PDB file of C-alpha atoms in Angstrom:
ATOM      1  CA  GLY A   1       5.636 -16.136   4.575  1.00 63.00           C
ATOM      2  CA  GLN A   2       5.847 -12.699   6.000  1.00 71.00           C
ATOM      3  CA  SER A   3       3.968 -10.781   8.661  1.00 86.00           C
ATOM      4  CA  LEU A   4       4.143  -7.293  10.071  1.00 91.00           C
ATOM      5  CA  GLU A   5       2.854  -6.156  13.440  1.00 94.00           C
ATOM      6  CA  GLN A   6       2.002  -2.577  14.295  1.00 95.00           C
ATOM      7  CA  PRO A   7      -0.356  -1.046  16.875  1.00 96.00           C
ATOM      8  CA  SER A   8      -3.871  -0.522  15.627  1.00 94.00           C
ATOM      9  CA  GLU A   9      -4.324   2.920  17.138  1.00 96.00           C
ATOM     10  CA  VAL A  10      -2.272   5.690  18.737  1.00 97.00           C
ATOM     11  CA  THR A  11      -3.474   8.967  20.216  1.00 97.00           C
ATOM     12  CA  ALA A  12      -1.310  12.035  20.869  1.00 97.00           C
ATOM     13  CA  VAL A  13      -1.709  15.781  21.318  1.00 97.00           C
ATOM     14  CA  GLU A  14      -0.711  18.559  18.990  1.00 97.00           C
ATOM     15  CA  GLY A  15       2.948  19.496  19.307  1.00 97.00           C
ATOM     16  CA  ALA A  16       3.931  16.181  20.862  1.00 97.00           C
ATOM     17  CA  ILE A  17       6.147  13.393  19.539  1.00 97.00           C
ATOM     18  CA  VAL A  18       4.788   9.966  18.690  1.00 98.00           C
ATOM     19  CA  GLN A  19       6.500   6.725  17.725  1.00 98.00           C
ATOM     20  CA  ILE A  20       4.784   4.012  15.692  1.00 98.00           C
ATOM     21  CA  ASN A  21       6.504   0.647  15.919  1.00 97.00           C
ATOM     22  CA  CYS A  22       6.620  -2.119  13.357  1.00 97.00           C
ATOM     23  CA  THR A  23       7.986  -5.614  13.837  1.00 96.00           C
ATOM     24  CA  TYR A  24       8.265  -7.976  10.929  1.00 92.00           C
ATOM     25  CA  GLN A  25       8.936 -11.585  10.095  1.00 88.00           C
ATOM     26  CA  THR A  26      10.107 -12.291   6.597  1.00 78.00           C
ATOM     27  CA  SER A  27      12.546 -14.521   4.809  1.00 72.00           C
ATOM     28  CA  GLY A  28      14.995 -12.269   3.048  1.00 72.00           C
ATOM     29  CA  PHE A  29      14.516  -8.567   3.237  1.00 76.00           C
ATOM     30  CA  TYR A  30      15.213  -5.515   1.088  1.00 81.00           C
ATOM     31  CA  GLY A  31      14.001  -2.753   3.327  1.00 89.00           C
ATOM     32  CA  LEU A  32      11.209  -1.173   5.357  1.00 93.00           C
ATOM     33  CA  SER A  33       8.924   1.521   3.962  1.00 94.00           C
ATOM     34  CA  TRP A  34       6.303   3.749   5.544  1.00 96.00           C
ATOM     35  CA  TYR A  35       3.151   5.105   3.917  1.00 96.00           C
ATOM     36  CA  GLN A  36       0.559   7.588   5.139  1.00 97.00           C
ATOM     37  CA  GLN A  37      -3.111   7.434   4.241  1.00 96.00           C
ATOM     38  CA  HIS A  38      -5.718  10.024   5.142  1.00 96.00           C
ATOM     39  CA  ASP A  39      -9.354   8.938   5.307  1.00 92.00           C
ATOM     40  CA  GLY A  40     -10.680   8.631   1.785  1.00 88.00           C
ATOM     41  CA  GLY A  41      -7.272   9.306   0.299  1.00 91.00           C
ATOM     42  CA  ALA A  42      -4.522   7.434  -1.442  1.00 94.00           C
ATOM     43  CA  PRO A  43      -1.560   6.036   0.478  1.00 95.00           C
ATOM     44  CA  THR A  44       1.485   8.240   0.020  1.00 96.00           C
ATOM     45  CA  PHE A  45       5.114   7.310   0.512  1.00 94.00           C
ATOM     46  CA  LEU A  46       6.849   8.723   3.583  1.00 95.00           C
ATOM     47  CA  SER A  47      10.203   7.019   3.974  1.00 93.00           C
ATOM     48  CA  TYR A  48      12.393   4.013   3.226  1.00 92.00           C
ATOM     49  CA  ASN A  49      15.098   2.303   5.296  1.00 93.00           C
ATOM     50  CA  GLY A  50      17.329  -0.083   3.416  1.00 89.00           C
ATOM     51  CA  LEU A  51      20.089  -0.044   5.997  1.00 91.00           C
ATOM     52  CA  ASP A  52      20.083   0.015   9.785  1.00 94.00           C
ATOM     53  CA  GLY A  53      19.792   3.417  11.341  1.00 96.00           C
ATOM     54  CA  LEU A  54      17.788   6.578  11.243  1.00 96.00           C
ATOM     55  CA  GLU A  55      16.474   8.383   8.169  1.00 93.00           C
ATOM     56  CA  GLU A  56      15.166  11.899   8.686  1.00 93.00           C
ATOM     57  CA  THR A  57      12.809  13.847   6.461  1.00 89.00           C
ATOM     58  CA  GLY A  58      11.607  17.028   8.063  1.00 92.00           C
ATOM     59  CA  ARG A  59       9.341  16.293  11.019  1.00 95.00           C
ATOM     60  CA  PHE A  60       9.317  12.574  10.183  1.00 96.00           C
ATOM     61  CA  SER A  61      12.082  10.086  10.944  1.00 96.00           C
ATOM     62  CA  SER A  62      12.215   6.356  10.420  1.00 97.00           C
ATOM     63  CA  PHE A  63      14.472   3.792  12.033  1.00 97.00           C
ATOM     64  CA  LEU A  64      15.416   0.222  11.170  1.00 96.00           C
ATOM     65  CA  SER A  65      17.197  -2.516  13.088  1.00 95.00           C
ATOM     66  CA  ARG A  66      17.610  -5.614  10.910  1.00 91.00           C
ATOM     67  CA  SER A  67      18.998  -7.680  13.773  1.00 91.00           C
ATOM     68  CA  ASP A  68      15.832  -7.017  15.783  1.00 93.00           C
ATOM     69  CA  SER A  69      13.454  -7.189  12.780  1.00 92.00           C
ATOM     70  CA  TYR A  70      12.092  -3.916  14.042  1.00 94.00           C
ATOM     71  CA  GLY A  71      11.516  -0.432  12.829  1.00 97.00           C
ATOM     72  CA  TYR A  72       9.614   2.667  13.810  1.00 98.00           C
ATOM     73  CA  LEU A  73       8.262   5.903  12.430  1.00 98.00           C
ATOM     74  CA  LEU A  74       8.785   8.978  14.576  1.00 98.00           C
ATOM     75  CA  LEU A  75       6.593  12.019  14.069  1.00 97.00           C
ATOM     76  CA  GLN A  76       7.650  15.231  15.791  1.00 97.00           C
ATOM     77  CA  GLU A  77       5.812  18.494  16.393  1.00 97.00           C
ATOM     78  CA  LEU A  78       2.534  16.784  15.678  1.00 97.00           C
ATOM     79  CA  GLN A  79      -0.057  18.715  13.724  1.00 97.00           C
ATOM     80  CA  MET A  80      -3.758  18.045  13.326  1.00 97.00           C
ATOM     81  CA  LYS A  81      -3.151  17.192   9.663  1.00 97.00           C
ATOM     82  CA  ASP A  82      -0.980  14.252  10.774  1.00 98.00           C
ATOM     83  CA  SER A  83      -4.154  12.422  11.827  1.00 98.00           C
ATOM     84  CA  ALA A  84      -4.125   9.517   9.408  1.00 97.00           C
ATOM     85  CA  SER A  85      -3.306   5.836   9.114  1.00 96.00           C
ATOM     86  CA  TYR A  86       0.328   4.828   8.858  1.00 97.00           C
ATOM     87  CA  PHE A  87       1.447   1.582   7.241  1.00 96.00           C
ATOM     88  CA  CYS A  88       4.796  -0.128   7.383  1.00 96.00           C
ATOM     89  CA  ALA A  89       5.694  -2.330   4.434  1.00 93.00           C
ATOM     90  CA  VAL A  90       8.437  -4.759   3.491  1.00 90.00           C
ATOM     91  CA  ARG A  91       9.653  -6.197   0.235  1.00 81.00           C
ATOM     92  CA  ASN A  92      11.392  -9.514   0.594  1.00 68.00           C
ATOM     93  CA  THR A  93      13.915 -11.140  -1.643  1.00 66.00           C
ATOM     94  CA  GLY A  94      11.641 -13.965  -2.670  1.00 64.00           C
ATOM     95  CA  ARG A  95       8.322 -12.449  -3.418  1.00 61.00           C
ATOM     96  CA  ARG A  96       9.408  -8.965  -4.494  1.00 67.00           C
ATOM     97  CA  ALA A  97       5.926  -7.578  -3.984  1.00 77.00           C
ATOM     98  CA  LEU A  98       5.448  -4.999  -1.242  1.00 84.00           C
ATOM     99  CA  THR A  99       3.649  -6.428   1.802  1.00 88.00           C
ATOM    100  CA  PHE A 100       1.876  -3.999   4.129  1.00 91.00           C
ATOM    101  CA  GLY A 101       1.052  -4.130   7.810  1.00 91.00           C
ATOM    102  CA  SER A 102      -2.552  -3.617   8.870  1.00 92.00           C
ATOM    103  CA  GLY A 103      -1.901   0.027   9.719  1.00 94.00           C
ATOM    104  CA  THR A 104      -1.823   2.306  12.747  1.00 96.00           C
ATOM    105  CA  ARG A 105      -4.499   4.939  13.040  1.00 96.00           C
ATOM    106  CA  LEU A 106      -3.031   8.104  14.569  1.00 98.00           C
ATOM    107  CA  GLN A 107      -5.390  10.579  16.165  1.00 97.00           C
ATOM    108  CA  VAL A 108      -3.926  13.975  16.979  1.00 97.00           C
ATOM    109  CA  GLN A 109      -5.918  15.892  19.544  1.00 96.00           C
ATOM    110  CA  PRO A 110      -5.796  19.640  20.190  1.00 94.00           C
TER     111      PRO A 110
ATOM    112  CA  LYS B   1       2.718  15.083 -14.332  1.00 71.00           C
ATOM    113  CA  ALA B   2      -0.684  13.585 -13.728  1.00 82.00           C
ATOM    114  CA  GLY B   3      -0.905  11.068 -10.905  1.00 93.00           C
ATOM    115  CA  VAL B   4      -2.257   7.556 -10.968  1.00 96.00           C
ATOM    116  CA  THR B   5      -5.833   7.593 -12.231  1.00 97.00           C
ATOM    117  CA  GLN B   6      -8.361   4.937 -11.321  1.00 97.00           C
ATOM    118  CA  THR B   7     -11.826   4.622 -12.764  1.00 96.00           C
ATOM    119  CA  PRO B   8     -14.534   4.399 -11.735  1.00 97.00           C
ATOM    120  CA  ARG B   9     -14.269   5.968  -8.280  1.00 96.00           C
ATOM    121  CA  TYR B  10     -17.324   4.157  -6.952  1.00 97.00           C
ATOM    122  CA  LEU B  11     -19.068   1.029  -8.133  1.00 96.00           C
ATOM    123  CA  ILE B  12     -22.093  -0.895  -6.900  1.00 97.00           C
ATOM    124  CA  LYS B  13     -22.666  -4.438  -8.101  1.00 97.00           C
ATOM    125  CA  THR B  14     -24.714  -7.434  -7.050  1.00 97.00           C
ATOM    126  CA  ARG B  15     -23.530 -10.901  -6.177  1.00 97.00           C
ATOM    127  CA  GLY B  16     -22.670 -13.028  -9.165  1.00 97.00           C
ATOM    128  CA  GLN B  17     -21.876 -10.117 -11.455  1.00 98.00           C
ATOM    129  CA  GLN B  18     -18.439  -9.317 -12.750  1.00 98.00           C
ATOM    130  CA  VAL B  19     -16.557  -6.037 -12.665  1.00 98.00           C
ATOM    131  CA  THR B  20     -13.611  -4.440 -14.447  1.00 98.00           C
ATOM    132  CA  LEU B  21     -11.538  -1.716 -12.838  1.00 98.00           C
ATOM    133  CA  SER B  22      -9.125   0.502 -14.719  1.00 98.00           C
ATOM    134  CA  CYS B  23      -5.822   2.092 -13.767  1.00 98.00           C
ATOM    135  CA  SER B  24      -3.696   4.576 -15.696  1.00 97.00           C
ATOM    136  CA  PRO B  25      -0.205   4.853 -14.179  1.00 96.00           C
ATOM    137  CA  ILE B  26       1.948   7.931 -14.066  1.00 95.00           C
ATOM    138  CA  SER B  27       3.396   8.648 -17.493  1.00 94.00           C
ATOM    139  CA  GLY B  28       6.620   6.697 -17.945  1.00 92.00           C
ATOM    140  CA  HIS B  29       5.899   4.209 -15.172  1.00 92.00           C
ATOM    141  CA  ARG B  30       6.016   0.626 -16.367  1.00 92.00           C
ATOM    142  CA  SER B  31       5.107  -1.252 -13.194  1.00 91.00           C
ATOM    143  CA  VAL B  32       1.549  -1.466 -11.890  1.00 94.00           C
ATOM    144  CA  SER B  33       0.415  -3.219  -8.703  1.00 94.00           C
ATOM    145  CA  TRP B  34      -3.062  -3.806  -7.361  1.00 96.00           C
ATOM    146  CA  TYR B  35      -4.110  -3.989  -3.722  1.00 96.00           C
ATOM    147  CA  GLN B  36      -7.350  -4.719  -1.927  1.00 97.00           C
ATOM    148  CA  GLN B  37      -8.037  -2.687   1.206  1.00 96.00           C
ATOM    149  CA  THR B  38     -10.705  -3.567   3.745  1.00 92.00           C
ATOM    150  CA  PRO B  39     -11.216  -2.091   7.240  1.00 84.00           C
ATOM    151  CA  GLY B  40      -8.786  -3.642   9.679  1.00 68.00           C
ATOM    152  CA  GLN B  41      -7.028  -5.735   7.017  1.00 74.00           C
ATOM    153  CA  GLY B  42      -4.596  -3.256   5.646  1.00 82.00           C
ATOM    154  CA  LEU B  43      -3.572  -3.563   2.034  1.00 91.00           C
ATOM    155  CA  GLN B  44      -3.606  -7.058   0.603  1.00 92.00           C
ATOM    156  CA  PHE B  45      -1.478  -7.603  -2.492  1.00 92.00           C
ATOM    157  CA  LEU B  46      -3.356  -8.829  -5.561  1.00 94.00           C
ATOM    158  CA  PHE B  47      -0.885  -8.769  -8.446  1.00 91.00           C
ATOM    159  CA  GLU B  48       1.900  -6.840 -10.095  1.00 91.00           C
ATOM    160  CA  TYR B  49       2.585  -6.227 -13.767  1.00 92.00           C
ATOM    161  CA  PHE B  50       5.659  -4.996 -15.559  1.00 91.00           C
ATOM    162  CA  SER B  51       5.821  -4.492 -19.305  1.00 90.00           C
ATOM    163  CA  GLU B  52       2.587  -6.448 -19.849  1.00 93.00           C
ATOM    164  CA  THR B  53       3.829  -9.446 -17.840  1.00 92.00           C
ATOM    165  CA  GLN B  54       2.460 -10.530 -14.495  1.00 91.00           C
ATOM    166  CA  ARG B  55       5.441 -10.749 -12.155  1.00 87.00           C
ATOM    167  CA  ASN B  56       3.728 -11.572  -8.888  1.00 86.00           C
ATOM    168  CA  LYS B  57       0.359 -12.766  -7.715  1.00 89.00           C
ATOM    169  CA  GLY B  58      -1.091 -12.645  -4.217  1.00 89.00           C
ATOM    170  CA  ASN B  59      -3.218 -15.216  -2.446  1.00 89.00           C
ATOM    171  CA  PHE B  60      -6.537 -14.463  -4.054  1.00 94.00           C
ATOM    172  CA  PRO B  61      -8.860 -16.893  -5.862  1.00 96.00           C
ATOM    173  CA  GLY B  62      -8.822 -17.246  -9.612  1.00 95.00           C
ATOM    174  CA  ARG B  63     -11.895 -14.987  -9.842  1.00 97.00           C
ATOM    175  CA  PHE B  64      -9.441 -12.118  -9.568  1.00 97.00           C
ATOM    176  CA  SER B  65      -7.466 -11.465 -12.719  1.00 97.00           C
ATOM    177  CA  GLY B  66      -5.685  -8.624 -14.373  1.00 96.00           C
ATOM    178  CA  ARG B  67      -3.743  -7.496 -17.364  1.00 97.00           C
ATOM    179  CA  GLN B  68      -1.502  -4.710 -18.530  1.00 97.00           C
ATOM    180  CA  PHE B  69      -1.501  -3.097 -21.931  1.00 96.00           C
ATOM    181  CA  SER B  70       1.394  -1.883 -24.031  1.00 95.00           C
ATOM    182  CA  ASN B  71       0.816   1.684 -22.820  1.00 93.00           C
ATOM    183  CA  SER B  72       1.193   0.413 -19.208  1.00 94.00           C
ATOM    184  CA  ARG B  73      -2.479   0.955 -18.424  1.00 97.00           C
ATOM    185  CA  SER B  74      -3.862  -1.901 -16.386  1.00 97.00           C
ATOM    186  CA  GLU B  75      -7.211  -3.482 -15.700  1.00 98.00           C
ATOM    187  CA  MET B  76      -8.325  -5.914 -13.072  1.00 98.00           C
ATOM    188  CA  ASN B  77     -11.374  -8.094 -13.306  1.00 98.00           C
ATOM    189  CA  VAL B  78     -13.365  -9.838 -10.624  1.00 97.00           C
ATOM    190  CA  SER B  79     -15.852 -12.439 -11.775  1.00 96.00           C
ATOM    191  CA  THR B  80     -18.745 -13.985  -9.867  1.00 97.00           C
ATOM    192  CA  LEU B  81     -18.711 -11.271  -7.239  1.00 97.00           C
ATOM    193  CA  GLU B  82     -19.199 -12.189  -3.598  1.00 97.00           C
ATOM    194  CA  LEU B  83     -20.233  -9.970  -0.703  1.00 96.00           C
ATOM    195  CA  GLY B  84     -16.726 -10.266   0.723  1.00 94.00           C
ATOM    196  CA  ASP B  85     -15.280  -8.610  -2.362  1.00 96.00           C
ATOM    197  CA  SER B  86     -16.604  -5.267  -1.146  1.00 96.00           C
ATOM    198  CA  ALA B  87     -13.457  -3.213  -0.638  1.00 96.00           C
ATOM    199  CA  LEU B  88     -11.347  -0.337  -1.819  1.00 97.00           C
ATOM    200  CA  TYR B  89      -9.194  -1.468  -4.727  1.00 98.00           C
ATOM    201  CA  LEU B  90      -5.988   0.491  -5.032  1.00 97.00           C
ATOM    202  CA  CYS B  91      -3.642   0.661  -7.964  1.00 97.00           C
ATOM    203  CA  ALA B  92      -0.040   1.788  -7.616  1.00 95.00           C
ATOM    204  CA  SER B  93       2.635   2.501 -10.171  1.00 94.00           C
ATOM    205  CA  SER B  94       6.400   2.791 -10.086  1.00 91.00           C
ATOM    206  CA  PRO B  95       8.975   3.587 -12.757  1.00 86.00           C
ATOM    207  CA  GLY B  96      10.562   0.182 -13.194  1.00 77.00           C
ATOM    208  CA  GLU B  97      11.768  -2.908 -11.464  1.00 68.00           C
ATOM    209  CA  GLY B  98      13.738  -1.279  -8.687  1.00 68.00           C
ATOM    210  CA  LEU B  99      13.158  -2.988  -5.382  1.00 65.00           C
ATOM    211  CA  ARG B 100      13.721   0.246  -3.516  1.00 70.00           C
ATOM    212  CA  GLU B 101      11.262   2.181  -5.628  1.00 77.00           C
ATOM    213  CA  LYS B 102       8.406   3.856  -3.888  1.00 88.00           C
ATOM    214  CA  LEU B 103       4.867   3.229  -5.019  1.00 92.00           C
ATOM    215  CA  PHE B 104       2.562   5.980  -6.217  1.00 94.00           C
ATOM    216  CA  PHE B 105      -1.048   5.134  -5.413  1.00 96.00           C
ATOM    217  CA  GLY B 106      -4.281   6.167  -7.028  1.00 96.00           C
ATOM    218  CA  SER B 107      -7.312   7.120  -4.941  1.00 95.00           C
ATOM    219  CA  GLY B 108      -8.874   3.741  -5.555  1.00 96.00           C
ATOM    220  CA  THR B 109     -12.157   2.301  -6.678  1.00 97.00           C
ATOM    221  CA  GLN B 110     -14.647   1.684  -3.875  1.00 97.00           C
ATOM    222  CA  LEU B 111     -16.544  -1.473  -4.798  1.00 97.00           C
ATOM    223  CA  SER B 112     -19.739  -2.387  -2.985  1.00 97.00           C
ATOM    224  CA  VAL B 113     -21.281  -5.789  -3.614  1.00 97.00           C
ATOM    225  CA  LEU B 114     -24.933  -6.115  -2.605  1.00 96.00           C
TER     226      LEU B 114
END
């Protein structure tokens, strides 16, 4: 089977930097994805790491270490609109379907 | 391009009834996946269809079923509804079979079972 662990809640202030960690256990592995979901909204894709290292997209960066079965999402220059839930997800070689973690709720305070 | 469209947006049913939810993927997308989302449980995978064929199925009872039509539109059906089926049901589409493809989600159907 597969499982993903991420913190349930993180709080940070506007302008700060926050890191949301994700550890996973899966047999076979294609890559780690991150999705953002605002309350009442649809999840939207943020980033994908297929290889070890850092991927940067504007204020958001994502990192993967396959040897540690670990990844994180880094959000810089936090804005109030970044308050949302963030999900990591993996697709393994056997099942192919995308499996999501239970999500991290980020609250950005003024 | 229009996004993923799910209908209806809200649905209230009673125990024992059945329900059908509809999903229209982004034009040109051939893969459709369904997820159940409940508070604190994240997104639980239900099934995935590609070109009218079910490719994957999650760990849900047989009361949950789905299908995909030749135009890639998909429906899921839940029979003999239980209180625990109350959830947000999300549909997602992607262009093809690529394992690195990102999913495009609809806004979901919020199902309440009374």
